[in-house]
Amino acid sequence: DSGVTQTPKHLITATGQRVTLRCSPRSGDLSVYWYQQSLDQGLQFLIQYYNGEERAKGNILERFSAQQFPDLHSELNLSSLELGDSALYFCASSPFWSGGAGELFFGEGSRLTVL
Amino acid sequence: DAKTTQPPSMDCAEGRAANLPCNHSTISGNEYVYWYRQIHSQGPQYIIHGLKNNETNEMASLIITEDRKSSTLILPHATLRDTAVYYCIVRAASSNTGKLIFGQGTTLQVKP
């Protein structure tokens, strides 16, 4: 158990809909990272937040947005969903914001299926 | 961050050592080598990391060549539960973000 909690574990929805994925980081971790893993793309970095502020951005679509709240949990909002958005979405956390020599701790993911 | 190259797949017999290679020929002096693994769609799991010295923990050993252009992850006694995708990642200590960039990794199949 990494200590990172993601909800929901599974989600099935229709095209055009909007969903919210939630992540609770390990106790004390200030950074949250979101990754997307689809069958043909591997693990893709989406975005990082540190203590409520956006820290780094990857290949995140404009239809997707994220935020980190004062209690440090984070939400990833996916809107106008398309079939291609079906994927596993992982959240990770770490106590630091930069490189250094530390590791990231990943949650078990949220599996999104868009029909 | 330097790019890494890994073989797409490897097999290993149960109980034998699994040696997973990684090439990172353009690595810089302040870049760490990290290894993670992902067991069948679970969240990636940290294994080990190192800068220039060899490292060992309860899961594995990391051997980094003297010129730091390649490394090998060693699972000393592979079990069926070690079947997973193994990712070798390089990240600079001076990076202004803690993100990790995953490549395609090596799919390790441990066989009975």
XYZ file of N, CA and C in Angstrom:
681
model
N 0.842 -1.187 0.000
C 0.000 0.000 0.000
C 0.889 1.253 0.000
N 0.758 2.064 -1.059
C 1.619 3.237 -1.209
C 1.184 4.392 -0.313
N -0.056 4.365 0.150
C -0.573 5.482 0.929
C -1.296 6.518 0.091
N -1.275 6.358 -1.233
C -1.982 7.253 -2.139
C -3.336 6.606 -2.476
N -4.401 7.368 -2.298
C -5.742 6.837 -2.513
C -6.401 7.516 -3.698
N -6.932 6.698 -4.594
C -7.624 7.241 -5.758
C -9.060 6.713 -5.795
N -9.988 7.608 -6.122
C -11.379 7.207 -6.307
C -11.964 7.909 -7.519
N -12.907 7.292 -8.244
C -13.316 5.895 -8.071
C -12.293 4.952 -8.693
N -12.387 3.686 -8.428
C -11.485 2.702 -9.042
C -11.891 2.422 -10.478
N -13.179 2.412 -10.710
C -13.702 2.163 -12.053
C -14.809 3.171 -12.343
N -14.877 3.585 -13.608
C -15.891 4.548 -14.007
C -16.239 4.299 -15.462
N -17.526 4.148 -15.733
C -18.003 3.979 -17.108
C -18.949 5.116 -17.413
N -18.703 5.778 -18.535
C -19.533 6.913 -18.891
C -19.663 6.994 -20.408
N -20.404 7.966 -20.872
C -20.665 8.092 -22.305
C -19.871 9.249 -22.898
N -19.730 9.220 -24.206
C -19.043 10.324 -24.880
C -19.775 11.629 -24.619
N -18.996 12.691 -24.506
C -19.560 14.004 -24.266
C -19.761 14.343 -22.799
N -19.645 13.359 -21.938
C -19.859 13.589 -20.511
C -18.607 14.164 -19.841
N -18.784 14.490 -18.560
C -17.701 15.040 -17.749
C -17.553 14.176 -16.496
N -16.300 13.908 -16.101
C -16.056 13.131 -14.885
C -14.974 13.812 -14.057
N -14.965 13.465 -12.784
C -13.940 13.971 -11.867
C -13.281 12.803 -11.161
N -11.966 12.761 -11.226
C -11.184 11.751 -10.529
C -10.519 12.409 -9.336
N -10.480 11.667 -8.240
C -9.973 12.252 -7.005
C -8.736 11.506 -6.499
N -7.820 12.254 -5.904
C -6.589 11.666 -5.385
C -6.268 12.257 -4.015
N -6.015 11.386 -3.059
C -5.516 11.823 -1.755
C -4.074 11.377 -1.631
N -3.147 12.314 -1.504
C -1.727 11.941 -1.442
C -1.362 11.310 -0.102
N -0.140 10.792 -0.023
C 0.369 10.297 1.253
C 0.394 11.436 2.250
N 0.229 11.087 3.507
C 0.252 12.092 4.550
C 1.573 12.861 4.510
N 1.475 14.178 4.424
C 2.662 15.017 4.433
C 3.228 15.343 3.059
N 2.793 14.609 2.023
C 3.313 14.907 0.684
C 2.640 16.153 0.119
N 3.433 17.041 -0.443
C 2.911 18.297 -0.956
C 2.715 18.291 -2.468
N 3.388 17.374 -3.158
C 3.273 17.297 -4.618
C 2.332 16.178 -5.039
N 1.541 16.492 -6.039
C 0.664 15.495 -6.651
C 0.913 15.494 -8.157
N 0.982 14.316 -8.735
C 1.222 14.155 -10.167
C 0.081 13.317 -10.750
N -0.311 13.661 -11.970
C -1.313 12.864 -12.684
C -0.688 12.280 -13.950
N -0.982 10.992 -14.169
C -0.513 10.288 -15.357
C -1.699 9.594 -16.018
N -1.595 9.468 -17.341
C -2.589 8.727 -18.116
C -1.902 7.535 -18.768
N -2.551 6.376 -18.706
C -1.996 5.205 -19.373
C -3.059 4.557 -20.247
N -2.906 4.732 -21.539
C -3.778 4.033 -22.478
C -2.974 2.936 -23.147
N -3.682 2.029 -23.843
C -3.015 0.842 -24.387
C -1.912 1.204 -25.359
N -2.133 2.229 -26.180
C -1.166 2.525 -27.233
C -0.204 3.658 -26.905
N -0.318 4.251 -25.697
C 0.513 5.414 -25.383
C 1.429 5.219 -24.199
N 1.275 4.162 -23.447
C 2.125 4.024 -22.273
C 1.756 5.039 -21.206
N 2.649 5.201 -20.240
C 2.402 6.125 -19.124
C 2.789 7.540 -19.546
N 1.803 8.420 -19.626
C 2.038 9.795 -20.050
C 1.829 10.751 -18.879
N 2.814 11.604 -18.633
C 2.700 12.607 -17.585
C 1.733 13.694 -18.016
N 0.802 14.030 -17.150
C -0.176 15.072 -17.465
C 0.159 16.390 -16.774
N 0.258 16.363 -15.452
C 0.416 17.613 -14.724
C 0.897 17.341 -13.305
N 1.595 18.325 -12.720
C 2.054 18.258 -11.332
C 1.588 19.506 -10.583
N 1.139 19.302 -9.366
C 0.835 20.404 -8.460
C 1.704 20.283 -7.228
N 2.116 21.430 -6.710
C 2.860 21.454 -5.467
C 2.204 22.475 -4.548
N 1.732 22.003 -3.428
C 1.140 22.864 -2.406
C 0.103 23.828 -2.993
N -0.696 23.303 -3.881
C -1.801 24.074 -4.429
C -1.505 24.803 -5.722
N -0.255 24.817 -6.144
C 0.085 25.550 -7.366
C 0.581 24.603 -8.449
N 0.249 24.913 -9.682
C 0.723 24.114 -10.796
C 2.232 24.227 -10.903
N 2.901 23.095 -11.033
C 4.359 23.071 -11.037
C 4.923 22.677 -12.403
N 4.293 21.735 -13.061
C 4.764 21.282 -14.368
C 3.579 20.745 -15.153
N 3.663 20.922 -16.461
C 2.575 20.490 -17.319
C 3.129 19.597 -18.413
N 2.422 18.520 -18.694
C 2.831 17.628 -19.767
C 1.833 17.705 -20.903
N 1.547 16.567 -21.487
C 0.645 16.534 -22.637
C -0.815 16.467 -22.202
N -1.240 17.444 -21.464
C -2.618 17.436 -20.974
C -3.510 18.206 -21.941
N -4.610 17.580 -22.326
C -5.535 18.190 -23.270
C -6.241 19.384 -22.625
N -6.689 20.299 -23.484
C -7.410 21.472 -22.977
C -8.728 21.080 -22.337
N -9.276 19.939 -22.723
C -10.542 19.443 -22.141
C -10.323 18.918 -20.715
N -9.067 18.749 -20.324
C -8.749 18.234 -18.999
C -8.251 19.382 -18.124
N -8.597 19.335 -16.871
C -8.072 20.325 -15.941
C -7.876 19.659 -14.587
N -7.031 20.241 -13.778
C -6.769 19.680 -12.457
C -6.606 20.810 -11.461
N -6.727 20.463 -10.204
C -6.425 21.405 -9.152
C -6.051 20.653 -7.882
N -5.365 21.355 -7.009
C -5.008 20.800 -5.712
C -5.583 21.725 -4.646
N -6.263 21.138 -3.719
C -7.003 21.899 -2.717
C -6.144 22.153 -1.468
N -6.584 23.077 -0.586
C -5.800 23.375 0.624
C -5.493 22.146 1.488
N -6.361 21.130 1.467
C -6.048 19.932 2.255
C -5.136 18.976 1.481
N -4.653 19.400 0.350
C -3.674 18.745 -0.531
C -4.246 17.640 -1.413
N -5.527 17.317 -1.272
C -6.065 16.353 -2.226
C -6.187 17.035 -3.593
N -6.248 16.216 -4.634
C -6.289 16.766 -5.982
C -7.430 16.132 -6.760
N -7.919 16.867 -7.715
C -8.951 16.364 -8.616
C -8.532 16.605 -10.058
N -8.824 15.607 -10.890
C -8.587 15.718 -12.328
C -9.956 15.694 -12.991
N -10.281 16.770 -13.695
C -11.564 16.896 -14.363
C -11.394 16.639 -15.852
N -12.190 15.725 -16.368
C -12.138 15.380 -17.777
C -13.504 15.706 -18.382
N -13.529 16.566 -19.403
C -14.807 16.973 -19.963
C -14.888 16.639 -21.446
N -16.114 16.742 -21.985
C -16.355 16.432 -23.402
C -15.654 15.140 -23.788
N -15.913 14.119 -23.011
C -15.164 12.876 -23.153
C -15.317 12.236 -24.521
N -14.205 11.670 -24.974
C -14.168 10.961 -26.256
C -13.760 9.517 -25.993
N -14.006 8.666 -26.982
C -13.655 7.252 -26.822
C -12.180 7.086 -26.476
N -11.352 7.914 -27.085
C -9.906 7.832 -26.876
C -9.439 8.228 -25.484
N -10.333 8.752 -24.671
C -9.971 9.113 -23.300
C -10.036 7.909 -22.371
N -10.550 6.811 -22.865
C -10.582 5.587 -22.072
C -9.149 5.195 -21.724
N -8.884 5.064 -20.446
C -7.512 4.813 -20.000
C -7.499 4.592 -18.498
N -6.320 4.215 -18.021
C -6.058 4.223 -16.581
C -5.459 5.578 -16.235
N -5.950 6.179 -15.168
C -5.418 7.467 -14.719
C -4.797 7.248 -13.338
N -3.494 7.523 -13.259
C -2.774 7.326 -12.006
C -2.436 8.669 -11.378
N -2.500 8.672 -10.076
C -2.040 9.794 -9.284
C -0.812 9.326 -8.513
N 0.151 10.208 -8.357
C 1.328 9.918 -7.548
C 1.573 11.098 -6.628
N 2.299 10.863 -5.548
C 2.642 11.976 -4.670
C 4.093 11.874 -4.224
N 4.626 12.983 -3.790
C 5.974 13.031 -3.241
C 6.044 14.216 -2.285
N 7.002 14.206 -1.374
C 7.113 15.328 -0.441
C 7.786 16.556 -1.054
N 8.425 16.398 -2.200
C 9.231 17.468 -2.785
C 8.591 17.983 -4.059
N 9.120 19.079 -4.588
C 8.577 19.628 -5.830
C 9.544 19.506 -6.990
N 10.831 19.303 -6.717
C 11.817 19.310 -7.788
C 12.461 17.936 -7.917
N 13.566 17.874 -8.672
C 14.222 16.610 -8.964
C 14.725 15.911 -7.720
N 15.893 16.305 -7.283
C 16.451 15.694 -6.088
C 16.663 14.211 -6.273
N 16.609 13.468 -5.215
C 16.851 12.026 -5.272
C 15.701 11.250 -4.677
N 14.526 11.787 -4.711
C 13.405 11.093 -4.088
C 12.529 10.372 -5.087
N 11.672 9.504 -4.545
C 10.809 8.741 -5.423
C 9.378 9.251 -5.376
N 8.601 8.806 -6.357
C 7.173 9.076 -6.402
C 6.428 7.828 -5.939
N 5.308 8.052 -5.253
C 4.477 6.962 -4.763
C 3.154 7.011 -5.526
N 2.829 5.911 -6.184
C 1.661 5.871 -7.051
C 0.472 5.203 -6.379
N -0.714 5.720 -6.733
C -1.941 5.060 -6.331
C -2.252 3.905 -7.268
N -3.377 3.238 -7.025
C -3.750 2.063 -7.814
C -4.512 2.420 -9.084
N -4.814 3.695 -9.253
C -5.395 4.146 -10.504
C -6.911 4.153 -10.542
N -7.423 4.932 -11.493
C -8.857 4.960 -11.801
C -9.000 4.545 -13.256
N -9.785 3.506 -13.471
C -9.977 3.034 -14.850
C -11.224 3.673 -15.424
N -11.026 4.493 -16.466
C -12.136 5.190 -17.116
C -12.459 4.511 -18.438
N -13.714 4.175 -18.621
C -14.194 3.622 -19.873
C -15.240 4.559 -20.442
N -15.004 5.026 -21.663
C -15.946 5.920 -22.330
C -16.615 5.131 -23.453
N -17.935 5.037 -23.387
C -18.684 4.261 -24.388
C -19.397 5.165 -25.378
N 16.239 15.688 -19.415
C 16.666 14.410 -18.855
C 17.125 13.480 -19.978
N 18.148 12.695 -19.683
C 18.685 11.786 -20.691
C 17.667 10.715 -21.061
N 17.751 10.239 -22.306
C 16.846 9.165 -22.739
C 17.433 7.830 -22.336
N 16.557 6.850 -22.211
C 16.988 5.499 -21.878
C 16.520 4.528 -22.944
N 17.271 3.442 -23.090
C 16.917 2.383 -24.029
C 16.918 1.065 -23.290
N 15.802 0.318 -23.418
C 15.668 -0.968 -22.767
C 15.170 -1.988 -23.777
N 15.546 -3.254 -23.605
C 14.969 -4.277 -24.487
C 13.475 -4.383 -24.212
N 12.667 -4.623 -25.222
C 11.214 -4.674 -25.017
C 10.757 -5.828 -24.135
N 11.463 -6.941 -24.179
C 11.017 -8.085 -23.383
C 12.188 -8.992 -23.026
N 12.001 -9.709 -21.908
C 12.985 -10.688 -21.443
C 12.259 -11.794 -20.711
N 12.869 -12.976 -20.724
C 12.363 -14.098 -19.937
C 13.384 -14.455 -18.877
N 12.891 -15.040 -17.790
C 13.774 -15.492 -16.721
C 13.135 -16.699 -16.058
N 13.961 -17.669 -15.689
C 13.441 -18.840 -14.985
C 13.257 -18.513 -13.511
N 12.184 -19.030 -12.962
C 11.908 -18.813 -11.541
C 13.078 -19.297 -10.692
N 13.466 -18.480 -9.712
C 14.570 -18.828 -8.830
C 15.930 -18.359 -9.316
N 16.005 -18.009 -10.579
C 17.268 -17.507 -11.121
C 17.305 -15.990 -11.008
N 18.497 -15.436 -11.189
C 18.642 -13.977 -11.173
C 18.133 -13.396 -12.492
N 17.403 -12.300 -12.379
C 16.961 -11.564 -13.563
C 17.834 -10.319 -13.683
N 18.465 -10.159 -14.831
C 19.351 -9.020 -15.067
C 18.748 -8.157 -16.178
N 18.270 -7.000 -15.819
C 17.605 -6.126 -16.776
C 18.521 -4.960 -17.125
N 18.911 -4.840 -18.398
C 19.834 -3.780 -18.791
C 19.111 -2.492 -19.183
N 19.849 -1.400 -19.077
C 19.340 -0.091 -19.492
C 20.516 0.729 -20.009
N 20.314 1.303 -21.168
C 21.335 2.175 -21.732
C 20.917 3.615 -21.566
N 21.832 4.445 -21.061
C 21.566 5.889 -20.904
C 22.854 6.627 -21.226
N 23.266 6.509 -22.473
C 24.587 6.980 -22.891
C 24.760 8.494 -22.809
N 23.658 9.243 -22.783
C 23.771 10.711 -22.735
C 23.542 11.259 -21.327
N 23.649 10.428 -20.333
C 23.374 10.840 -18.960
C 24.353 11.919 -18.507
N 23.856 12.863 -17.741
C 24.699 13.931 -17.209
C 25.127 13.606 -15.784
N 26.093 14.372 -15.310
C 26.681 14.076 -14.013
C 25.736 14.156 -12.842
N 24.688 14.964 -12.943
C 23.785 15.121 -11.806
C 22.465 14.376 -12.004
N 22.448 13.449 -12.942
C 21.216 12.710 -13.212
C 21.225 11.354 -12.513
N 20.122 11.080 -11.833
C 19.944 9.815 -11.153
C 19.296 8.803 -12.091
N 19.568 7.536 -11.837
C 18.897 6.441 -12.528
C 17.887 5.821 -11.565
N 16.631 5.776 -12.002
C 15.556 5.194 -11.209
C 15.025 3.943 -11.908
N 14.576 3.003 -11.115
C 13.879 1.833 -11.635
C 12.534 1.714 -10.929
N 11.517 1.541 -11.753
C 10.164 1.273 -11.280
C 9.660 0.027 -11.992
N 8.635 -0.572 -11.431
C 7.983 -1.663 -12.129
C 6.471 -1.510 -12.006
N 5.774 -2.111 -12.980
C 4.318 -2.058 -12.986
C 3.802 -3.476 -13.226
N 3.121 -3.975 -12.222
C 2.561 -5.313 -12.294
C 1.133 -5.209 -12.802
N 0.910 -5.726 -13.988
C -0.411 -5.833 -14.598
C -1.397 -4.726 -14.220
N -1.165 -3.526 -14.763
C -2.104 -2.404 -14.631
C -2.246 -1.869 -13.206
N -1.403 -2.331 -12.295
C -1.384 -1.702 -10.973
C -0.572 -0.415 -11.064
N -0.555 0.379 -10.011
C 0.254 1.570 -10.009
C 1.733 1.230 -10.043
N 2.526 2.012 -10.753
C 3.977 1.768 -10.766
C 4.542 1.771 -9.352
N 5.524 0.892 -9.154
C 6.128 0.708 -7.834
C 7.605 1.036 -7.904
N 8.080 1.875 -7.008
C 9.498 2.212 -6.934
C 10.304 0.980 -6.530
N 11.455 0.795 -7.194
C 12.330 -0.309 -6.829
C 13.617 0.213 -6.183
N 14.343 1.057 -6.914
C 15.658 1.474 -6.456
C 16.120 2.644 -7.295
N 17.076 3.416 -6.795
C 17.692 4.448 -7.613
C 19.149 4.626 -7.190
N 19.937 5.249 -8.083
C 21.341 5.482 -7.771
C 21.911 6.589 -8.635
N 23.064 7.095 -8.201
C 23.739 8.159 -8.930
C 24.982 7.621 -9.634
N 25.922 7.115 -8.874
C 27.123 6.550 -9.493
C 27.571 5.251 -8.816
N 27.235 5.102 -7.559
C 27.630 3.881 -6.861
C 26.570 2.793 -7.023
N 26.998 1.560 -6.881
C 26.038 0.462 -6.891
C 25.171 0.547 -5.641
N 23.927 0.159 -5.782
C 22.985 0.235 -4.677
C 22.277 -1.104 -4.516
N 21.923 -1.409 -3.282
C 21.177 -2.643 -2.992
C 20.131 -2.350 -1.938
N 18.951 -2.909 -2.132
C 17.937 -2.862 -1.083
C 17.264 -4.232 -1.013
N 16.166 -4.295 -0.299
C 15.531 -5.598 -0.092
C 14.897 -6.153 -1.360
N 14.696 -5.315 -2.350
C 14.062 -5.769 -3.579
C 15.060 -6.150 -4.662
N 16.127 -5.344 -4.793
C 16.990 -5.512 -5.956
C 18.347 -4.866 -5.730
N 19.223 -5.081 -6.720
C 20.511 -4.396 -6.769
C 20.583 -3.608 -8.063
N 21.252 -2.474 -7.993
C 21.454 -1.627 -9.157
C 22.945 -1.491 -9.379
N 23.382 -1.916 -10.561
C 24.782 -1.815 -10.922
C 24.903 -0.751 -12.012
N 25.693 0.285 -11.756
C 25.906 1.364 -12.712
C 27.348 1.298 -13.179
N 27.545 1.312 -14.490
C 28.907 1.236 -15.014
C 29.698 2.470 -14.611
N 31.024 2.327 -14.660
C 31.873 3.426 -14.200
C 31.655 4.702 -15.015
N 31.415 4.542 -16.322
C 31.176 5.740 -17.151
C 29.720 6.205 -17.070
N 28.902 5.475 -16.320
C 27.488 5.807 -16.070
C 26.615 5.760 -17.316
N 27.102 5.161 -18.387
C 26.322 5.159 -19.614
C 25.340 4.002 -19.672
N 25.425 3.101 -18.742
C 24.458 2.015 -18.695
C 24.339 1.493 -17.270
N 23.267 0.767 -17.045
C 23.059 0.184 -15.726
C 22.314 -1.132 -15.876
N 22.336 -1.925 -14.802
C 21.641 -3.204 -14.782
C 20.893 -3.340 -13.473
N 19.639 -3.671 -13.577
C 18.841 -3.986 -12.394
C 18.887 -5.494 -12.210
N 19.204 -5.919 -11.001
C 19.301 -7.353 -10.729
C 18.271 -7.745 -9.681
N 17.392 -8.668 -10.057
C 16.495 -9.309 -9.088
C 17.144 -10.645 -8.759
N 17.671 -10.830 -7.568
C 18.555 -11.973 -7.307
C 17.889 -13.345 -7.423
N 16.660 -13.448 -7.023
C 15.956 -14.729 -7.089
C 14.527 -14.461 -7.569
N 14.367 -14.419 -8.881
C 13.078 -14.009 -9.442
C 11.972 -15.020 -9.092
N 10.806 -14.483 -8.783
C 9.629 -15.309 -8.552
C 8.565 -14.949 -9.581
N 7.528 -15.743 -9.644
C 6.451 -15.482 -10.604
C 5.837 -14.109 -10.361
N 5.849 -13.653 -9.109
C 5.275 -12.341 -8.788
C 6.112 -11.180 -9.290
N 7.323 -11.480 -9.773
C 8.163 -10.418 -10.347
C 7.847 -10.179 -11.819
N 6.945 -10.945 -12.391
C 6.516 -10.701 -13.771
C 5.850 -9.334 -13.840
N 6.430 -8.439 -14.670
C 5.972 -7.052 -14.687
C 6.686 -6.311 -15.807
N 6.294 -5.067 -16.019
C 7.029 -4.168 -16.898
C 7.975 -3.354 -16.024
N 9.249 -3.347 -16.382
C 10.271 -2.646 -15.614
C 10.724 -1.408 -16.387
N 10.687 -0.277 -15.713
C 11.033 0.995 -16.340
C 12.336 1.549 -15.754
N 13.231 1.918 -16.637
C 14.464 2.610 -16.266
C 14.282 4.072 -16.637
N 14.483 4.966 -15.688
C 14.203 6.390 -15.897
C 15.380 7.198 -15.380
N 15.724 8.234 -16.113
C 16.792 9.139 -15.685
C 16.165 10.489 -15.350
N 16.541 11.056 -14.237
C 16.023 12.370 -13.844
C 17.118 13.182 -13.170
N 17.204 14.448 -13.539
C 18.237 15.325 -12.989
C 17.879 15.751 -11.573
N 18.861 15.744 -10.729
C 18.665 16.226 -9.365
C 18.321 17.705 -9.357
N 18.783 18.412 -10.386
C 18.549 19.850 -10.453
C 17.267 20.190 -11.177
N 16.523 19.190 -11.603
C 15.275 19.450 -12.318
C 14.334 20.264 -11.446
N 13.607 21.178 -12.093
C 12.686 22.009 -11.318
C 11.320 21.352 -11.156
N 11.241 20.092 -11.486
C 10.025 19.335 -11.266
C 10.385 17.908 -10.881
N 9.564 17.317 -10.053
C 9.815 15.951 -9.624
C 9.228 14.916 -10.556
N 8.648 15.334 -11.683
C 7.991 14.376 -12.567
C 8.989 13.347 -13.092
N 8.485 12.156 -13.386
C 9.258 11.103 -14.024
C 8.654 10.854 -15.399
N 9.517 10.690 -16.383
C 9.066 10.400 -17.740
C 9.333 8.930 -18.025
N 8.251 8.181 -18.243
C 8.343 6.744 -18.480
C 8.470 6.449 -19.970
N 9.362 5.510 -20.279
C 9.450 4.993 -21.637
C 8.588 3.751 -21.766
N 8.971 2.880 -22.686
C 8.181 1.666 -22.921
C 8.538 0.541 -21.972
N 9.727 0.606 -21.378
C 10.116 -0.398 -20.402
C 10.425 -1.773 -20.987
N 10.788 -2.684 -20.095
C 11.051 -4.085 -20.437
C 10.004 -4.954 -19.766
N 9.319 -5.757 -20.558
C 8.380 -6.720 -19.985
C 9.155 -7.966 -19.594
N 9.229 -8.215 -18.304
C 9.912 -9.394 -17.777
C 8.881 -10.481 -17.499
N 9.095 -11.624 -18.108
C 8.235 -12.783 -17.876
C 9.050 -13.806 -17.092
N 8.640 -14.090 -15.875
C 9.290 -15.116 -15.070
C 8.533 -16.419 -15.270
N 9.261 -17.427 -15.686
C 8.609 -18.701 -16.025
C 8.953 -19.789 -15.021
N 7.977 -20.673 -14.739
C 8.227 -21.745 -13.766
C 9.272 -22.744 -14.290
